[in-house]
Coordinates of C-alpha atoms in Angstrom, one line a residue:
X1 CA 18.2 50.2 10.5
X2 CA 18.6 52.2 7.2
X3 CA 15.3 54.0 6.5
X4 CA 16.6 56.0 3.6
X5 CA 14.3 55.6 0.6
X6 CA 15.8 55.8 -2.8
X7 CA 14.3 58.4 -5.2
X8 CA 12.8 55.9 -7.6
X9 CA 11.1 54.2 -4.6
X10 CA 9.5 57.4 -3.2
X11 CA 5.9 58.4 -3.6
X12 CA 7.1 61.6 -5.3
X13 CA 8.7 59.7 -8.1
X14 CA 5.7 57.3 -8.4
X15 CA 3.1 60.1 -8.6
X16 CA 5.2 61.9 -11.2
X17 CA 5.7 58.7 -13.1
X18 CA 2.1 57.7 -13.1
X19 CA 1.0 61.2 -14.1
X20 CA 3.6 61.2 -17.0
X21 CA 2.6 57.7 -18.1
X22 CA -1.1 58.6 -18.1
X23 CA -0.3 61.7 -20.1
X24 CA 1.9 59.8 -22.5
X25 CA -0.7 57.1 -22.9
X26 CA -3.3 59.8 -23.6
X27 CA -1.1 61.6 -26.1
X28 CA -0.3 58.3 -27.8
X29 CA -4.0 57.2 -28.1
X30 CA -5.0 60.7 -29.3
X31 CA -2.1 60.8 -31.7
X32 CA -2.8 57.3 -33.0
X33 CA -6.4 58.2 -33.7
X34 CA -5.5 61.6 -35.1
X35 CA -2.8 60.2 -37.5
X36 CA -5.0 57.3 -38.5
X37 CA -7.9 59.7 -39.3
X38 CA -5.6 62.1 -41.1
X39 CA -4.2 59.2 -43.2
X40 CA -7.7 58.0 -44.0
X41 CA -8.8 61.5 -45.0
X42 CA -5.8 62.3 -47.2
X43 CA -6.1 58.9 -49.0
X44 CA -9.8 59.5 -49.6
X45 CA -9.1 62.9 -51.0
X46 CA -6.3 61.6 -53.2
X47 CA -8.5 58.7 -54.5
X48 CA -11.3 61.2 -55.4
X49 CA -8.8 63.4 -57.3
X50 CA -7.5 60.5 -59.5
X51 CA -11.0 59.1 -60.2
X52 CA -12.2 59.4 -63.8
X53 CA -15.4 61.4 -64.2
X54 CA -18.5 59.5 -65.1
X55 CA -18.8 61.0 -68.5
X56 CA -15.2 60.0 -69.3
X57 CA -15.8 56.3 -68.3
X58 CA -19.1 56.4 -70.4
X59 CA -17.2 57.7 -73.4
X60 CA -14.5 55.1 -73.1
X61 CA -17.2 52.4 -72.7
X62 CA -19.0 53.5 -75.8
X63 CA -15.7 53.6 -77.8
X64 CA -14.8 50.0 -76.6
X65 CA -18.2 48.9 -77.8
X66 CA -17.6 49.9 -81.4
X67 CA -16.5 47.3 -83.9
X68 CA -14.2 49.6 -85.8
X69 CA -11.0 49.1 -83.8
X70 CA -9.0 51.9 -85.4
X71 CA -11.8 54.4 -84.9
X72 CA -12.3 53.2 -81.4
X73 CA -8.6 53.5 -80.5
X74 CA -8.5 57.1 -81.8
X75 CA -11.5 58.0 -79.8
X76 CA -10.0 56.5 -76.7
X77 CA -6.7 58.3 -77.3
X78 CA -8.5 61.6 -77.8
X79 CA -10.5 61.1 -74.6
X80 CA -7.4 60.3 -72.5
X81 CA -5.4 63.3 -74.0
X82 CA -8.3 65.7 -73.3
X83 CA -8.7 64.4 -69.7
X84 CA -6.2 66.2 -67.4
X85 CA -6.6 65.3 -63.8
X86 CA -5.1 67.5 -61.1
X87 CA -2.7 64.7 -59.9
X88 CA -0.5 62.8 -62.3
X89 CA -1.6 59.2 -62.7
X90 CA -1.0 56.5 -65.2
X91 CA -4.2 55.5 -67.0
X92 CA -4.7 52.5 -69.3
X93 CA -7.8 51.3 -71.1
X94 CA -8.0 47.5 -71.6
X95 CA -10.7 45.7 -73.6
X96 CA -12.4 42.5 -72.4
X97 CA -9.8 40.4 -74.3
X98 CA -6.9 41.8 -72.2
X99 CA -5.5 44.1 -75.0
X100 CA -4.3 47.5 -74.0
X101 CA -6.4 50.0 -76.2
X102 CA -5.0 53.3 -74.8
X103 CA -2.8 55.1 -72.3
X104 CA -2.4 58.7 -71.2
X105 CA 1.5 58.3 -71.0
X106 CA 2.8 60.1 -74.1
X107 CA 6.2 58.3 -73.9
X108 CA 4.7 54.9 -73.5
X109 CA 2.3 54.6 -76.5
X110 CA 4.1 51.5 -77.7
X111 CA 2.2 49.4 -75.2
X112 CA -1.1 50.1 -77.1
X113 CA -2.2 46.9 -78.8
X114 CA -0.3 44.6 -76.5
X115 CA -1.7 42.1 -74.2
X116 CA -1.7 43.0 -70.6
X117 CA 0.3 40.8 -68.2
X118 CA -1.3 42.1 -65.0
X119 CA -3.4 39.3 -63.4
X120 CA -5.3 41.8 -61.4
X121 CA -6.7 43.4 -64.6
X122 CA -7.9 40.0 -65.8
X123 CA -9.5 39.3 -62.4
X124 CA -11.4 42.6 -62.5
X125 CA -12.7 41.9 -66.1
X126 CA -13.6 38.3 -65.6
X127 CA -15.2 38.7 -62.2
X128 CA -16.7 42.1 -62.9
X129 CA -15.2 43.5 -59.7
X130 CA -13.3 46.7 -58.9
X131 CA -9.8 45.9 -57.6
X132 CA -7.9 48.4 -55.3
X133 CA -4.4 47.9 -54.0
X134 CA -1.6 49.7 -52.3
X135 CA 1.8 48.5 -53.6
X136 CA 5.4 49.3 -52.9
X137 CA 8.0 49.4 -55.6
X138 CA 11.3 48.4 -54.1
X139 CA 13.3 49.5 -57.2
X140 CA 12.5 53.2 -56.8
X141 CA 11.3 53.0 -53.1
X142 CA 7.9 54.4 -53.8
X143 CA 4.3 53.5 -52.8
X144 CA 1.5 53.4 -55.4
X145 CA -2.2 53.3 -55.4
X146 CA -3.8 51.0 -58.1
X147 CA -7.4 50.9 -59.1
X148 CA -8.9 48.6 -61.8
X149 CA -12.5 49.4 -62.6
X150 CA -14.5 47.2 -65.0
X151 CA -16.4 49.0 -67.9
X152 CA -19.9 47.7 -68.4
X153 CA -22.1 48.3 -71.5
X154 CA -25.8 47.9 -71.2
X155 CA -27.7 46.4 -74.2
X156 CA -31.4 46.6 -73.3
X157 CA -32.0 44.3 -70.4
X158 CA -28.5 42.8 -70.7
X159 CA -25.1 44.1 -69.7
X160 CA -21.6 43.1 -70.8
X161 CA -18.1 43.9 -69.5
X162 CA -16.4 45.5 -72.5
X163 CA -13.1 46.3 -70.7
X164 CA -11.5 48.0 -67.8
X165 CA -9.7 51.2 -66.8
X166 CA -6.4 50.8 -65.0
X167 CA -5.3 53.8 -62.8
X168 CA -1.9 53.9 -61.0
X169 CA -0.8 56.9 -58.9
X170 CA 2.1 57.7 -56.7
X171 CA 1.2 57.9 -52.9
X172 CA 4.5 59.4 -51.7
X173 CA 3.2 63.0 -51.6
X174 CA 0.3 61.9 -49.5
X175 CA 2.4 60.1 -46.9
X176 CA 5.0 62.9 -46.9
X177 CA 2.4 65.3 -45.9
X178 CA 1.2 63.0 -43.1
X179 CA 4.8 62.6 -41.9
X180 CA 5.3 66.3 -41.6
X181 CA 2.1 66.7 -39.6
X182 CA 3.1 63.7 -37.3
X183 CA 6.5 65.3 -36.5
X184 CA 4.7 68.5 -35.5
X185 CA 2.3 66.6 -33.3
X186 CA 5.1 64.6 -31.6
X187 CA 7.0 67.7 -30.9
X188 CA 4.0 69.3 -29.3
X189 CA 3.3 66.1 -27.3
X190 CA 6.8 66.0 -25.9
X191 CA 6.5 69.6 -24.7
X192 CA 3.2 68.7 -23.1
X193 CA 4.7 65.7 -21.3
X194 CA 7.6 67.7 -20.0
X195 CA 5.3 70.4 -18.7
X196 CA 3.0 67.8 -17.2
X197 CA 5.9 66.0 -15.5
X198 CA 7.0 69.3 -13.9
X199 CA 3.5 70.0 -12.7
X200 CA 3.2 66.4 -11.3
X201 CA 6.4 66.8 -9.3
X202 CA 5.1 70.0 -7.8
X203 CA 1.8 68.4 -6.9
X204 CA 3.5 65.2 -5.5
X205 CA 5.8 67.3 -3.3
X206 CA 2.7 69.1 -1.8
X207 CA 1.2 65.7 -1.1
X208 CA 4.2 63.8 0.2
X209 CA 5.8 66.5 2.5
X210 CA 3.1 66.0 5.2
X211 CA 3.3 62.3 4.7
X212 CA 7.1 62.4 5.2
X213 CA 6.6 64.3 8.4
X214 CA 4.1 61.7 9.7
X215 CA 6.5 58.9 8.7
X216 CA 9.3 60.4 10.7
X217 CA 6.9 60.9 13.7
X218 CA 5.8 57.3 13.6
X219 CA 9.4 56.1 13.4
X220 CA 10.1 58.2 16.6
X221 CA 7.1 56.5 18.2
X222 CA 8.4 53.1 17.2
X223 CA 11.8 54.0 18.9
X224 CA 10.0 55.0 22.1
X225 CA 10.2 58.8 21.5
X226 CA 6.8 60.4 22.0
X227 CA 7.8 64.0 22.3
X228 CA 7.5 65.1 18.6
X229 CA 4.5 66.6 16.9
X230 CA 3.5 66.6 13.2
X231 CA 2.8 70.1 11.7
X232 CA -0.8 70.4 10.5
X233 CA -0.9 72.3 7.2
X234 CA -4.6 72.5 6.8
X235 CA -8.0 70.9 7.5
X236 CA -8.1 68.6 4.5
X237 CA -7.6 64.8 4.7
X238 CA -3.9 65.1 5.3
X239 CA -4.4 67.7 8.0
X240 CA -6.9 65.4 9.8
X241 CA -4.4 62.5 9.4
X242 CA -1.6 64.6 11.0
X243 CA -3.9 65.4 13.9
X244 CA -4.7 61.8 14.4
X245 CA -1.0 60.9 14.4
X246 CA -0.4 63.5 17.1
X247 CA -3.2 62.0 19.2
X248 CA -1.9 58.5 18.6
X249 CA 1.5 59.6 19.9
X250 CA 0.0 60.6 23.3
X251 CA -2.2 57.5 23.5
X252 CA 0.6 55.1 22.7
X253 CA 2.9 56.7 25.3
X254 CA 0.2 56.2 28.0
X255 CA -0.4 52.6 26.8
X256 CA 3.3 51.8 26.7
X257 CA 3.8 53.0 30.3
X258 CA 0.9 50.8 31.5
X259 CA 2.0 47.8 29.4
X260 CA 5.6 48.1 30.6
X261 CA 4.5 48.0 34.2
X262 CA 2.3 45.0 33.6
X263 CA 5.1 43.2 31.7
X264 CA 7.6 43.7 34.6
X265 CA 5.0 42.3 37.0
X266 CA 4.3 39.3 34.7
X267 CA 8.0 38.6 34.2
X268 CA 8.5 38.6 38.0
X269 CA 5.6 36.1 38.4
X270 CA 6.7 33.8 35.6
X271 CA 10.3 33.8 36.7
X272 CA 9.4 32.6 40.2
X273 CA 6.9 29.9 39.1
X274 CA 7.9 26.2 39.6
X275 CA 5.7 25.2 36.7
X276 CA 6.4 25.8 33.0
X277 CA 4.3 28.4 31.3
X278 CA 3.9 28.9 27.6
X279 CA 1.7 31.6 26.1
X280 CA 0.7 31.8 22.4
X281 CA -1.1 34.2 20.0
X282 CA -4.4 33.3 18.4
X283 CA -2.6 31.4 15.7
X284 CA -0.9 29.1 18.2
X285 CA 2.6 30.5 17.9
X286 CA 4.6 30.9 21.1
X287 CA 5.0 34.4 22.3
X288 CA 6.0 34.0 26.0
X289 CA 7.8 31.1 27.7
X290 CA 9.4 31.1 31.2
X291 CA 12.6 29.6 32.3
X292 CA 11.0 26.5 33.8
X293 CA 9.3 25.5 30.6
X294 CA 12.7 26.0 28.7
X295 CA 14.4 23.6 31.2
X296 CA 11.6 21.0 31.0
X297 CA 11.5 21.0 27.2
X298 CA 15.3 21.4 26.8
X299 CA 14.9 24.3 24.4
X300 CA 16.2 27.8 24.2
X301 CA 14.0 30.8 24.0
X302 CA 15.0 31.9 20.5
X303 CA 14.0 28.5 19.1
X304 CA 10.6 28.4 20.8
X305 CA 9.4 32.0 20.2
X306 CA 7.3 32.1 17.0
X307 CA 7.1 28.3 16.9
X308 CA 3.7 26.5 16.9
X309 CA 2.8 25.1 20.3
X310 CA 1.6 21.9 18.5
X311 CA 5.2 21.4 17.4
X312 CA 6.7 22.5 20.7
X313 CA 4.7 19.9 22.6
X314 CA 4.7 17.4 19.7
X315 CA 0.9 16.9 19.8
X316 CA 0.0 17.8 16.2
X317 CA -0.8 14.2 15.5
X318 CA -3.5 14.1 18.2
X319 CA -4.8 17.7 18.3
X320 CA -5.1 20.7 16.1
X321 CA -5.3 24.4 17.1
X322 CA -9.1 24.4 16.7
X323 CA -9.4 21.6 19.2
X324 CA -7.4 23.5 21.8
X325 CA -9.3 26.8 21.2
X326 CA -12.8 25.3 21.2
X327 CA -12.2 22.8 24.0
X328 CA -9.2 23.7 26.1
X329 CA -8.4 20.7 28.3
X330 CA -5.7 19.0 30.2
X331 CA -3.8 15.9 29.3
X332 CA -0.5 14.1 29.9
X333 CA 2.4 14.3 27.5
X334 CA 5.1 11.7 27.5
X335 CA 8.5 13.0 26.5
X336 CA 10.4 10.0 27.7
X337 CA 13.2 8.6 25.5
X338 CA 16.1 6.1 26.0
X339 CA 18.2 8.6 27.9
X340 CA 15.6 9.9 30.5
X341 CA 12.0 9.8 31.5
X342 CA 9.9 12.9 31.3
X343 CA 6.1 13.0 31.7
X344 CA 4.3 16.4 31.8
X345 CA 0.8 17.4 32.7
X346 CA -0.4 20.1 30.4
X347 CA -3.3 22.4 31.3
X348 CA -4.6 24.7 28.6
X349 CA -6.7 27.9 29.2
X350 CA -7.8 30.7 26.8
X351 CA -6.7 34.3 26.8
X352 CA -9.9 36.1 26.2
X353 CA -10.8 39.8 26.0
X354 CA -13.9 41.3 27.7
X355 CA -15.6 41.1 24.2
X356 CA -15.1 37.4 24.1
X357 CA -12.4 37.6 21.4
X358 CA -9.8 34.8 21.9
X359 CA -6.3 36.3 21.5
X360 CA -4.3 33.2 22.5
X361 CA -3.7 30.3 24.8
X362 CA -1.8 29.7 28.0
X363 CA -0.3 26.2 28.7
X364 CA 0.9 25.3 32.2
X365 CA 3.3 22.4 32.3
X366 CA 3.8 20.4 35.5
X367 CA 6.4 17.6 35.8
X368 CA 4.6 14.5 37.0
X369 CA 7.4 12.0 36.0
X370 CA 8.1 10.8 39.6
X371 CA 4.4 10.7 40.4
X372 CA 3.6 8.6 37.3
X373 CA 6.5 6.3 38.0
X374 CA 5.3 5.7 41.6
X375 CA 1.8 5.1 40.4
X376 CA 2.9 2.8 37.7
X377 CA 5.1 0.8 40.1
X378 CA 2.3 0.5 42.6
X379 CA -0.1 -0.7 40.0
X380 CA 2.3 -3.1 38.5
X381 CA 3.1 -4.5 42.0
X382 CA -0.5 -5.0 42.9
X383 CA -1.2 -6.6 39.5
X384 CA 1.8 -8.8 39.7
X385 CA 1.0 -10.0 43.2
X386 CA -2.6 -10.7 42.3
X387 CA -1.5 -12.6 39.1
X388 CA 1.1 -14.7 40.8
X389 CA -0.9 -15.6 44.0
X390 CA -4.2 -16.3 42.2
X391 CA -3.5 -19.9 41.3
X392 CA -2.1 -21.2 44.7
X393 CA -4.8 -19.4 46.6
X394 CA -7.4 -21.0 44.4
X395 CA -5.7 -24.4 44.8
X396 CA -5.7 -24.0 48.6
X397 CA -9.3 -23.0 48.6
X398 CA -10.2 -26.0 46.5
X399 CA -8.5 -28.5 48.9
X400 CA -10.0 -26.8 51.9
X401 CA -13.5 -26.9 50.4
X402 CA -12.9 -30.6 49.7
X403 CA -12.0 -31.1 53.3
X404 CA -15.0 -29.1 54.4
X405 CA -17.2 -31.2 52.2
X406 CA -16.2 -34.3 54.1
X407 CA -12.8 -35.3 52.9
X408 CA -11.4 -34.7 56.4
X409 CA -13.2 -37.9 57.5
X410 CA -11.2 -39.9 55.0
X411 CA -8.0 -41.0 56.8
X412 CA -6.2 -41.4 53.5
X413 CA -7.3 -38.2 51.7
X414 CA -7.3 -35.8 54.6
X415 CA -3.5 -35.9 55.3
X416 CA -2.8 -35.5 51.6
X417 CA -5.1 -32.6 51.2
X418 CA -3.7 -30.9 54.3
X419 CA -0.2 -31.5 53.0
X420 CA -1.0 -29.9 49.6
X421 CA -2.6 -26.9 51.4
X422 CA 0.5 -26.5 53.5
X423 CA 2.8 -26.8 50.4
X424 CA 0.7 -24.3 48.4
X425 CA 0.8 -21.8 51.3
X426 CA 4.5 -22.2 51.5
X427 CA 4.8 -21.7 47.8
X428 CA 2.8 -18.4 48.0
X429 CA 5.2 -17.1 50.6
X430 CA 8.1 -18.1 48.2
X431 CA 6.3 -16.4 45.3
X432 CA 6.2 -13.1 47.2
X433 CA 9.9 -13.5 48.0
X434 CA 10.5 -14.1 44.3
X435 CA 8.8 -10.9 43.3
X436 CA 10.8 -9.0 45.8
X437 CA 14.1 -10.5 44.7
X438 CA 13.4 -10.3 40.9
X439 CA 16.0 -7.5 40.6
X440 CA 18.6 -9.8 42.2
X441 CA 17.8 -12.4 39.5
X442 CA 18.5 -9.8 36.9
X443 CA 21.9 -9.1 38.4
X444 CA 22.7 -12.8 38.8
X445 CA 23.1 -12.7 42.6
X446 CA 20.0 -14.7 43.3
X447 CA 20.7 -18.2 44.4
X448 CA 19.1 -21.1 42.5
X449 CA 18.6 -24.3 44.6
X450 CA 18.7 -27.1 42.1
X451 CA 18.0 -30.8 42.7
X452 CA 17.6 -33.8 40.6
X453 CA 13.9 -34.1 39.8
X454 CA 11.7 -36.5 37.9
X455 CA 10.2 -34.0 35.6
X456 CA 7.5 -36.4 34.5
X457 CA 6.1 -36.6 38.0
X458 CA 6.5 -32.8 38.6
X459 CA 4.7 -32.0 35.3
X460 CA 1.8 -34.4 36.1
X461 CA 1.6 -33.1 39.7
X462 CA 1.1 -29.5 38.4
X463 CA -1.5 -30.5 35.8
X464 CA -3.4 -32.6 38.4
X465 CA -3.7 -29.4 40.5
X466 CA -5.3 -27.5 37.6
X467 CA -7.7 -30.4 37.0
X468 CA -8.6 -30.5 40.7
X469 CA -9.3 -26.7 40.6
X470 CA -11.7 -27.2 37.8
X471 CA -13.5 -30.2 39.4
X472 CA -14.0 -28.5 42.8
X473 CA -15.3 -25.2 41.2
X474 CA -19.1 -25.6 41.0
X475 CA -19.4 -22.5 38.7
X476 CA -16.1 -22.2 36.8
X477 CA -15.7 -19.1 34.6
X478 CA -14.2 -21.3 31.9
X479 CA -14.0 -25.0 31.4
X480 CA -11.1 -26.7 29.7
X481 CA -9.6 -30.1 29.0
X482 CA -6.0 -31.0 29.6
X483 CA -4.5 -33.5 27.1
X484 CA -1.1 -35.0 28.0
X485 CA 1.4 -36.3 25.5
X486 CA 4.3 -37.5 27.7
X487 CA 7.2 -39.8 27.0
X488 CA 6.9 -43.0 29.1
X489 CA 10.5 -42.8 30.1
X490 CA 11.3 -41.1 33.4
X491 CA 13.4 -38.0 32.8
X492 CA 15.5 -36.7 35.6
X493 CA 16.6 -33.1 35.3
X494 CA 18.5 -30.7 37.5
X495 CA 16.2 -27.8 38.4
X496 CA 14.7 -25.6 41.2
X497 CA 11.4 -27.3 41.9
X498 CA 9.7 -24.2 43.3
X499 CA 10.7 -21.8 40.6
X500 CA 10.1 -24.2 37.8
X501 CA 6.6 -24.9 39.2
X502 CA 6.1 -21.1 39.1
X503 CA 7.1 -21.2 35.4
X504 CA 4.6 -24.0 34.5
X505 CA 1.9 -22.3 36.5
X506 CA 2.4 -19.1 34.5
X507 CA 2.2 -21.0 31.2
X508 CA -0.9 -23.0 32.3
X509 CA -2.7 -19.9 33.6
X510 CA -2.0 -18.1 30.3
X511 CA -3.2 -21.1 28.3
X512 CA -6.4 -21.2 30.3
X513 CA -7.0 -17.4 30.0
X514 CA -6.6 -17.3 26.3
X515 CA -8.3 -20.6 25.3
X516 CA -12.0 -20.6 24.4
X517 CA -14.4 -22.0 26.8
X518 CA -14.4 -25.8 26.5
X519 CA -11.0 -25.7 24.7
X520 CA -8.3 -28.2 25.0
X521 CA -4.8 -27.5 26.4
X522 CA -2.2 -29.8 25.1
X523 CA 0.8 -30.5 27.3
X524 CA 3.8 -32.4 25.9
X525 CA 7.0 -33.8 27.3
X526 CA 9.7 -35.5 25.3
X527 CA 13.4 -35.7 25.0
X528 CA 16.0 -35.1 22.4
X529 CA 19.7 -36.1 22.3
X530 CA 20.7 -33.7 25.1
X531 CA 17.5 -31.7 26.0
X532 CA 14.2 -32.2 27.6
X533 CA 11.4 -30.3 25.8
X534 CA 8.1 -29.3 27.6
X535 CA 5.4 -27.5 25.7
X536 CA 2.0 -26.0 26.5
X537 CA -0.4 -25.4 23.5
X538 CA -3.7 -23.5 23.6
X539 CA -6.5 -22.9 21.1
X540 CA -6.7 -19.1 21.7
X541 CA -6.4 -16.1 19.5
X542 CA -2.7 -16.4 19.0
X543 CA 0.0 -13.7 19.1
X544 CA 0.5 -11.3 16.2
X545 CA 3.9 -11.7 14.5
X546 CA 5.1 -8.2 15.4
X547 CA 4.5 -8.9 19.1
X548 CA 6.3 -12.3 19.3
X549 CA 9.8 -10.7 19.8
X550 CA 8.5 -8.7 22.8
X551 CA 6.3 -11.3 24.4
X552 CA 8.9 -12.1 27.2
X553 CA 9.5 -8.4 28.0
X554 CA 8.5 -7.2 31.4
X555 CA 5.0 -5.7 31.6
X556 CA 4.5 -6.2 27.9
X557 CA 1.0 -7.1 26.9
X558 CA -0.2 -8.0 23.4
X559 CA -3.7 -6.8 24.1
X560 CA -3.6 -4.5 27.1
X561 CA -7.4 -4.3 27.4
X562 CA -7.8 -8.0 27.2
X563 CA -4.9 -8.8 29.6
X564 CA -6.2 -6.3 32.1
X565 CA -9.7 -7.7 31.9
X566 CA -8.4 -11.2 32.5
X567 CA -6.0 -10.2 35.3
X568 CA -2.7 -10.4 33.4
X569 CA 0.2 -8.4 34.8
X570 CA 2.6 -8.7 31.9
X571 CA 5.2 -10.0 34.4
X572 CA 4.5 -13.8 34.4
X573 CA 6.4 -14.6 31.2
X574 CA 9.3 -12.3 32.1
X575 CA 9.7 -14.1 35.4
X576 CA 9.4 -17.4 33.5
X577 CA 12.2 -16.4 31.2
X578 CA 14.4 -15.3 34.1
X579 CA 13.9 -18.7 35.8
X580 CA 14.4 -20.9 32.7
X581 CA 17.6 -19.0 31.8
X582 CA 18.8 -19.3 35.3
X583 CA 18.4 -23.1 34.9
X584 CA 20.5 -22.8 31.7
X585 CA 17.5 -23.5 29.6
X586 CA 15.6 -21.8 26.8
X587 CA 12.0 -20.6 26.5
X588 CA 10.3 -19.5 23.3
X589 CA 6.9 -19.3 21.6
X590 CA 5.4 -20.3 18.3
X591 CA 2.1 -18.8 17.4
X592 CA -0.3 -18.4 14.4
X593 CA -2.8 -15.6 14.8
X594 CA -6.3 -17.0 15.2
X595 CA -5.0 -20.6 15.7
X596 CA -3.4 -20.5 19.1
X597 CA 0.1 -20.4 20.7
X598 CA 2.6 -23.0 21.9
X599 CA 5.2 -22.2 24.5
X600 CA 8.3 -24.4 24.6
X601 CA 10.8 -24.9 27.4
X602 CA 14.1 -26.7 26.7
X603 CA 16.2 -27.8 29.6
X604 CA 19.7 -29.4 29.5
X605 CA 19.5 -33.2 30.0
X606 CA 21.9 -36.0 30.4
X607 CA 20.4 -39.6 30.5
X608 CA 21.3 -41.4 33.7
X609 CA 21.6 -45.1 34.4
X610 CA 19.6 -46.6 37.3
X611 CA 22.8 -47.0 39.4
X612 CA 23.5 -43.3 38.9
X613 CA 20.1 -42.6 40.4
X614 CA 20.9 -44.7 43.5
X615 CA 24.2 -42.9 43.8
X616 CA 22.5 -39.6 43.8
X617 CA 20.2 -40.7 46.6

């Protein structure tokens, strides 16, 4: 690091420069005032010298008042010839008609009797106002002072302007004198500035030499060398500052040794921690980070040091630094992306001094990715099992209650009810197996046991079960009505009865959940040229447009709070999609938010003649 200071950047130069500028400004202000005052004084003296005495102006006024022009002109000429001012000036007497009546210039007597062409003279006569002007003649490069003074004659109580006196004098002698004095003043000022600059350099050196020594000592302290001492020149402020620097050198050395020992101990602890640790200053900028934190966040130390912890943890949208300082807490941060999963538990605590001053934060990061994944899988499994087993269990309970209520005495109903209970129990076992083998369905290794089924009868059978559940429940949570719009023609389709029953159960359960109490669920069955179409429509809240593309994703819920409250797992529609696609069919949804949803299933269908059915049998 180059610590050499250029001369123009040094305090010596700045002190001398300031002193010289102050002296120069003072001399300039004093000089300006002095020259201005000198100019004003000389001009006043010059004007007084060329002024006509009062008795002269009175004599000229009386002469202009006479009616005998010849006699008047002679008197004016005599007066001007007899008047001999100390400074040469051109004097003209003009009457109130603008005629020149006399002049003191011997070689210019021809102008007497002529009309004046000077508008300033006419202005002075007509306005009864003295006119003074400084003019510059570019032909001979001279400056002139001009004064035009009206001559007033009093007649009793009345007065009348009888003419004017025109005086013109050369100002060059006056300004030449001022210039000579100005040159002398500037020369003296320059000498004063040079002497003042030399004095300021001497003074600045006396001030800056101790400061330079203290600077060198502080630079040695910054490099870790505490052996030097600053020479104390006296007991003034600079001497006291030098003593303070020497004391500071000793204190810093002691503090550095203590801090270095603590730092080595802290580095050892941080390096051997299995959790990530990030420390910040009071502004939230990272100051310390251990290797574990760098590995967890996939960053390098140079990039993280000095960076805001809000940006490092990407939590600036949810928290600000004041939140973390006033209410340090712990929360979970999800850094998962398409390539890998990463969930960290962040615990914040304050770095506080004994006085209570908060000097920073410490954040401890613990990797809970596997723990969260295990918990999520466990919760999803429990939720899925509860969701899938709820309907058959309820159905079994309804038939058992019917038998308990006396149906077992009916020789016709009892066997049927027991058979349904047995079938539902078997189907629950199959459902559990389906949940366990869902991954095999994804890979395409799961076997599908298809058979030719009358889908009209299968669909009616499933809907009858839901109606039976409602009838046998004395206090149902929700009542509903099932409306059937089926084709009258029997439709025979190749499908896996158990798995397709699971699909329709899922759709019906969802329709019941999201329909209003007392609503109608419309179930349709019809055929097209080569497909059988089944649909289930509810009168619920509908699905937002943005959620429709994801409705068949696993564990996806449109409204997580509502689905959790109603027991949804987010897996039913995903399983339904897997089953329908395994049967070479399609499943989709149409929904208008606020008006309900309709789920459609399209299965491949080829019409069969009656003899074909017998052949299959």
